[in-house]
Coordinates of C-alpha atoms and ligand atoms in Angstrom, one line a residue:
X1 CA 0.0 0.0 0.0
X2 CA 1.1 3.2 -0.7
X3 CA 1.5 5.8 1.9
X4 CA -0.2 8.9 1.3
X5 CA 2.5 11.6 1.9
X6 CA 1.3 14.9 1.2
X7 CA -2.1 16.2 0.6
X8 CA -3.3 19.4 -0.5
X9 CA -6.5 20.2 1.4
X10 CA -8.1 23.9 -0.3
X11 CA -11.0 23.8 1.8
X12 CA -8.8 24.3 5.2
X13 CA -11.7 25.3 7.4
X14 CA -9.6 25.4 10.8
X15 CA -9.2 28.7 12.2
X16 CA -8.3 29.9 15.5
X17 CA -11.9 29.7 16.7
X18 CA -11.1 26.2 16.8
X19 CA -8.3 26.5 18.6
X20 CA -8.8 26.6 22.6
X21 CA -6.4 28.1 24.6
X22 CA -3.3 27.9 23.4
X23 CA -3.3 31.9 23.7
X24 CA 0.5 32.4 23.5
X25 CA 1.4 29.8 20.9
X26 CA -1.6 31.2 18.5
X27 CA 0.2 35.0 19.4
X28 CA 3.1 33.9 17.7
X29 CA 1.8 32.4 14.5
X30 CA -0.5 34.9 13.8
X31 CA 2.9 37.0 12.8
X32 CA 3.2 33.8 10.1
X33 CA -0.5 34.1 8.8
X34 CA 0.4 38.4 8.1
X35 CA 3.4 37.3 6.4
X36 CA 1.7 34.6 4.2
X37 CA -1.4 37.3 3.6
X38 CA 1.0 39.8 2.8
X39 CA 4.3 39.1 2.2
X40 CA 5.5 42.0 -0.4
X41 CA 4.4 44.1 2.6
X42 CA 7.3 42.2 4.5
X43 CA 9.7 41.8 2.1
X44 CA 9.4 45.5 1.2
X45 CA 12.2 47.2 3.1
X46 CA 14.4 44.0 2.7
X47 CA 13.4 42.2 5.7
X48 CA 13.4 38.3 5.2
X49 CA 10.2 35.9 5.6
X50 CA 11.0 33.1 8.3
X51 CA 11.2 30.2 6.7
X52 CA 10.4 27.4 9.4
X53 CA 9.1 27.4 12.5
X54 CA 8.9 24.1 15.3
X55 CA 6.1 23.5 17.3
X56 CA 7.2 21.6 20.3
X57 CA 4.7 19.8 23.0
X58 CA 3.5 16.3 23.8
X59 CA 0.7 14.3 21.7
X60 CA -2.6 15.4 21.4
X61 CA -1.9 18.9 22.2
X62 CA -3.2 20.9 18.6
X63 CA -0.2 21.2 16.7
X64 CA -1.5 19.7 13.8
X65 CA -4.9 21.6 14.2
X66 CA -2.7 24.7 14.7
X67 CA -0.9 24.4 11.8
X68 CA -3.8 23.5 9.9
X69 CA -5.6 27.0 11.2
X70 CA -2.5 29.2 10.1
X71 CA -3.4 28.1 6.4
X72 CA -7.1 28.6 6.9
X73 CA -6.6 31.9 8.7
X74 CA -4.2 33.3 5.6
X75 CA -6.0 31.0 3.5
X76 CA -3.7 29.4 1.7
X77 CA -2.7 26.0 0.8
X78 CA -1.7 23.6 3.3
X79 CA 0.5 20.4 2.3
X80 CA 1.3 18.1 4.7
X81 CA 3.6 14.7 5.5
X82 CA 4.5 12.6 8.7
X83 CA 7.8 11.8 9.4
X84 CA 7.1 8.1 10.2
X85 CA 5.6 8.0 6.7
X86 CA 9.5 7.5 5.5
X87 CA 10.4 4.6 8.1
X88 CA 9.8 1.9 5.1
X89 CA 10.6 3.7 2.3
X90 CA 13.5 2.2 0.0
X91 CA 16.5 4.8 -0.8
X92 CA 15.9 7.6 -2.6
X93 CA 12.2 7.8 -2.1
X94 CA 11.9 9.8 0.7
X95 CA 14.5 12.3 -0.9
X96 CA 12.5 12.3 -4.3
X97 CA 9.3 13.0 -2.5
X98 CA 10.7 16.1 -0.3
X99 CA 11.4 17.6 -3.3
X100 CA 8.3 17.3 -5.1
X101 CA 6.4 18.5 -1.8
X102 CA 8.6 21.5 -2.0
X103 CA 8.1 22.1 -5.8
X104 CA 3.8 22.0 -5.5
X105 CA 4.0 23.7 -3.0
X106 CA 6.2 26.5 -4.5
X107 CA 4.0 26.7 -7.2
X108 CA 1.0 27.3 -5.0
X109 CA 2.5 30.2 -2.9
X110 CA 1.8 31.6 -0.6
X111 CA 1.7 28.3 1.1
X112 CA 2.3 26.3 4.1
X113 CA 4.1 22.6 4.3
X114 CA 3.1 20.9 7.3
X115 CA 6.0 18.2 8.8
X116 CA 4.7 15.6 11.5
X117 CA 6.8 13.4 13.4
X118 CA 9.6 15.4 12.1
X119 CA 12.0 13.5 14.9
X120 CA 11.5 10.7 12.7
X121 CA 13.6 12.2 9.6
X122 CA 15.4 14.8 11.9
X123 CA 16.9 12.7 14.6
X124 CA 20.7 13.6 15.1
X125 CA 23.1 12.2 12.4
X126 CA 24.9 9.0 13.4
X127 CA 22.3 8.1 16.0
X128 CA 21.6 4.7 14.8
X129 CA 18.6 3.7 17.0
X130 CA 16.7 3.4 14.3
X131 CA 14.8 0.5 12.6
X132 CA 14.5 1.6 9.1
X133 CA 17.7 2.4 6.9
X134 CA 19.5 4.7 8.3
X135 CA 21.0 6.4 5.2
X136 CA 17.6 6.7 3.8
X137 CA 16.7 8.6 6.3
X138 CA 19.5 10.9 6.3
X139 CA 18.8 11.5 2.3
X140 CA 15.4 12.4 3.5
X141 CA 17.1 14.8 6.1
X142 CA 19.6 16.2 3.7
X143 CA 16.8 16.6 1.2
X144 CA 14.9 18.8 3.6
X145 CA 17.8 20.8 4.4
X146 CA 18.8 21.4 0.7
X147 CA 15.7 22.3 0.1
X148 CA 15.0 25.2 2.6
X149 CA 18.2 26.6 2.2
X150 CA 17.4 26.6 -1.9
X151 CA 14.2 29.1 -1.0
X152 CA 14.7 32.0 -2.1
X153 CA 13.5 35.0 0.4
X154 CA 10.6 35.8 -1.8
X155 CA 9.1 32.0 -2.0
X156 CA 6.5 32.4 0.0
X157 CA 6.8 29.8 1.5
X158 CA 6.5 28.6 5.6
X159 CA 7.8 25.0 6.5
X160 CA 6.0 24.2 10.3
X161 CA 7.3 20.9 11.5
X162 CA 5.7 19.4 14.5
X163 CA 7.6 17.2 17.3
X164 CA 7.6 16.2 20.7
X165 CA 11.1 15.5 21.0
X166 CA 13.6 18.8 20.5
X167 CA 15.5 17.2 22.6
X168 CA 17.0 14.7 19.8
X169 CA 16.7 17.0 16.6
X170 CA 19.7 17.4 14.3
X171 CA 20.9 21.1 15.5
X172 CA 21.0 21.3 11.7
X173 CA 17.7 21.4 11.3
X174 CA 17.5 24.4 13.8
X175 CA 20.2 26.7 12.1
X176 CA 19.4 30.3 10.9
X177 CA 17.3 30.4 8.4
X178 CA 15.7 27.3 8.8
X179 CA 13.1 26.1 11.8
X180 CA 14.6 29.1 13.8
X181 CA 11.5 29.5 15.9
X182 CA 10.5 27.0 18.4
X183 CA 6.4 27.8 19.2
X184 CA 5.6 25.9 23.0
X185 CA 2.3 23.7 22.6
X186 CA 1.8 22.5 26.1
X187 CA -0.7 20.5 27.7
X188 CA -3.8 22.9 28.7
X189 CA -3.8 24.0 31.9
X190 CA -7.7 23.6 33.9
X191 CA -9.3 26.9 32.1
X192 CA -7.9 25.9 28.8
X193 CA -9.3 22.2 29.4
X194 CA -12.6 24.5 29.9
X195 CA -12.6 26.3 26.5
X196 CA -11.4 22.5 24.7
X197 CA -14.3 21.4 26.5
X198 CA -16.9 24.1 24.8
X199 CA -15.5 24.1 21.5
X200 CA -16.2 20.0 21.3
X201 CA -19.1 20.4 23.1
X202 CA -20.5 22.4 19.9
X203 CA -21.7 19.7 18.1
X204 CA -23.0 17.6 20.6
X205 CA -26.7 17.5 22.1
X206 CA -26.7 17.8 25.9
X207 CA -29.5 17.3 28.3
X208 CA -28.5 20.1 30.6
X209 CA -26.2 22.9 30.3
X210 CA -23.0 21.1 31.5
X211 CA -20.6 22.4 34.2
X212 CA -17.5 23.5 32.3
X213 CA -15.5 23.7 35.1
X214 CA -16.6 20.3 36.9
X215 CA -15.9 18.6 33.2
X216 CA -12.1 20.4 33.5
X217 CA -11.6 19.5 36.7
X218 CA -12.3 15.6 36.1
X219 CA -9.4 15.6 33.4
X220 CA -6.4 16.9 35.1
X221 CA -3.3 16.0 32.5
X222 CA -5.7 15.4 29.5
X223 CA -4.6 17.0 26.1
X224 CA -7.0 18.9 24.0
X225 CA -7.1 15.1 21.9
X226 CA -8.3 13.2 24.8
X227 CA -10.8 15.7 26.0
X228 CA -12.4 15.4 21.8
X229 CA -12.2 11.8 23.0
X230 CA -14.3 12.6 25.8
X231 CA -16.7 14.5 23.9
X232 CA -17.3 11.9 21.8
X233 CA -17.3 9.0 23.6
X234 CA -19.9 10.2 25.6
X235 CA -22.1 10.6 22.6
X236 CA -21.8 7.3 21.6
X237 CA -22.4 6.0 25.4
X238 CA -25.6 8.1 25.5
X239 CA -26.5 6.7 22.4
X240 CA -25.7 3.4 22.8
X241 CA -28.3 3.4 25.8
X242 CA -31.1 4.8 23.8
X243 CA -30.9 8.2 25.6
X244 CA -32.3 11.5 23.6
X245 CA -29.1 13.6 24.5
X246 CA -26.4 13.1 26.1
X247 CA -25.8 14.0 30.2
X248 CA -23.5 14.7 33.2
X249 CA -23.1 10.7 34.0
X250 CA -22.1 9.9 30.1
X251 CA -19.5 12.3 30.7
X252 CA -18.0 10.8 33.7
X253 CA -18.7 7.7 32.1
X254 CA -16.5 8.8 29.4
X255 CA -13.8 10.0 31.0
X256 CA -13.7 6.7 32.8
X257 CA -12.6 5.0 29.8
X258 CA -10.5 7.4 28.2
X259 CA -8.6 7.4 31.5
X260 CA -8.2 3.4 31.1
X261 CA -7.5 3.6 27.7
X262 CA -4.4 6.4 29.5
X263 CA -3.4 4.0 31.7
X264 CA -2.8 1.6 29.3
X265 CA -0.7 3.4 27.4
X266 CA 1.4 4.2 30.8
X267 CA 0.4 7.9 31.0
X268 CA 0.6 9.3 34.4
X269 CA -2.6 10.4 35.9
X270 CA -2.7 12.3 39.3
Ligands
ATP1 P1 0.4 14.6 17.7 O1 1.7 15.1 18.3 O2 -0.1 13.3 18.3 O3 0.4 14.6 16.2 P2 -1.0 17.1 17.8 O4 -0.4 18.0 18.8 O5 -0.7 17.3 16.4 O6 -0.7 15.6 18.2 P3 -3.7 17.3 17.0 O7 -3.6 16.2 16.0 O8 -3.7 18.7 16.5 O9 -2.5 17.2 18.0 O10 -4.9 17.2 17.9 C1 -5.8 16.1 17.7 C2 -7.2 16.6 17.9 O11 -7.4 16.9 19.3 C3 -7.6 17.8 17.1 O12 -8.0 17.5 15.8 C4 -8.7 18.4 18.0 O13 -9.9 17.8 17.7 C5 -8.3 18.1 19.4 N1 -7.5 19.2 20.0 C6 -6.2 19.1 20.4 N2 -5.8 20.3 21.0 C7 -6.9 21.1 20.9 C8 -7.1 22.5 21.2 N3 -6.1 23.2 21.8 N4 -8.3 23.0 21.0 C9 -9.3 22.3 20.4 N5 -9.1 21.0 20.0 C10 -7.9 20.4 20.3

């Protein structure tokens, strides 16, 4: 089967309203949606366009949705690849398909390229602990790295790469000129879980209004993709027991199992 590596979505409907919380993170892209909504206005008086930014943070915490809202927001393309997509991929394919990323998307600028999992091609040179072939990978990484130092300063163009790991990156990859911002995506703290909460909450059908802040205080050291799971899950459990809409107990219900689902995978709940 082949893996779908990039995609080119032009009906991006994420904005920041679908954002929650994340107040300080969505500060410092709105600079990137003004340069990819205007960049002559930037490039004017011979100031350069960053080229790459990193958003760092553990899983489930919006980087991909917030990624996907700077493009909607500036709407403009968004194209899109996970790292771990390259794991299996025989030499010279993952090299070959950087570049062709790269090239649609230069011909669509303005435009952002989305990187997932970019540990998985970025991991530090000659750090072998790696399943895949190791050269292949580094291709991939040289690719990359070829590539955005090839932009010109009028491309256009704004690489965001997504990772939970900084901490093993190629300092390559962070050089001048390349993913010289790092953007923080942290876990939300109990008012954030609070507006997650309401903006999954939208499209479900509730018996009562529900208590915001109870629901946020239940989920102490959920991410804004376990509380969706919440949402959901309680939908279903209300449905699944024949109920017109769904109420407090489907929600504690719900975050019942998302929380053994957690502990499963050896997240620490307190
Ligand atoms: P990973 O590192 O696992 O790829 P991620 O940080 O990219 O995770 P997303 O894929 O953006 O996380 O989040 C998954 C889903 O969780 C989103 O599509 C959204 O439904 C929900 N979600 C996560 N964070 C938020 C948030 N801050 N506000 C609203 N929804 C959120």
């Amino acid at each position: 089967s082949k893996a779908k590596l990039f995609d080119e979505k032009k009906d991006i409907r994420a904005t920041f309203k679908d954002v929650a919380g994340l107040e300080g993170a969505k500060e410092e892209v709105q600079e990137i949606v003004e340069f990819l909504k205007n960049p002559e206005r930037y490039t004017s008086l011979g100031g350069k366009i960053p080229k790459g930014a990193l958003l760092v943070g553990p899983p489930g915490t919006g980087k991909t949705l917030l990624a996907k809202a700077v493009a909607g927001e500036a709407k403009v393309p968004f194209f899109s690849l996970s790292g771990s997509d390259f794991v299996e991929m025989f030499v010279g394919v993952g090299a070959s398909r950087v570049r062709d990323l790269f090239k649609q998307a230069k011909e669509k600028s303005p435009a952002i390229i989305f990187i997932d999992e970019i540990d998985a091609i970025g991991r530090a040179r000659g750090k072998n602990n790696f399943t895949g072939s190791n050269d292949e990978r580094e291709n991939t990484l040289n690719q990359l790295l070829t590539e955005m130092d090839g932009f010109g300063t009028n491309t256009n163009v704004i690489v965001l790469a997504a990772t939970n790991r900084a901490d093993i990156l190629d300092k390559a990859l962070m050089r001048a000129g390349r993913f010289d911002r790092q953007i923080y995506v942290d876990l939300p703290d109990l008012n954030e879980r609070r507006e997650i909460f309401e903006v999954h909450l939208r499209p479900i059908k509730t018996k009562e209004a529900l208590d915001l802040d109870f629901l946020a205080k239940q989920t102490p050291g959920f991410s804004g993709a376990d509380i969706a799971n919440v949402c959901n899950e309680a939908a279903l459990i209300a449905a699944r027991k024949g109920k017109k809409a769904v109420d407090k107990q489907d929600f504690l219900d719900a975050v019942d199992r998302i929380i053994g689902g957690l502990e499963k995978k050896n997240k620490i709940i307190t």
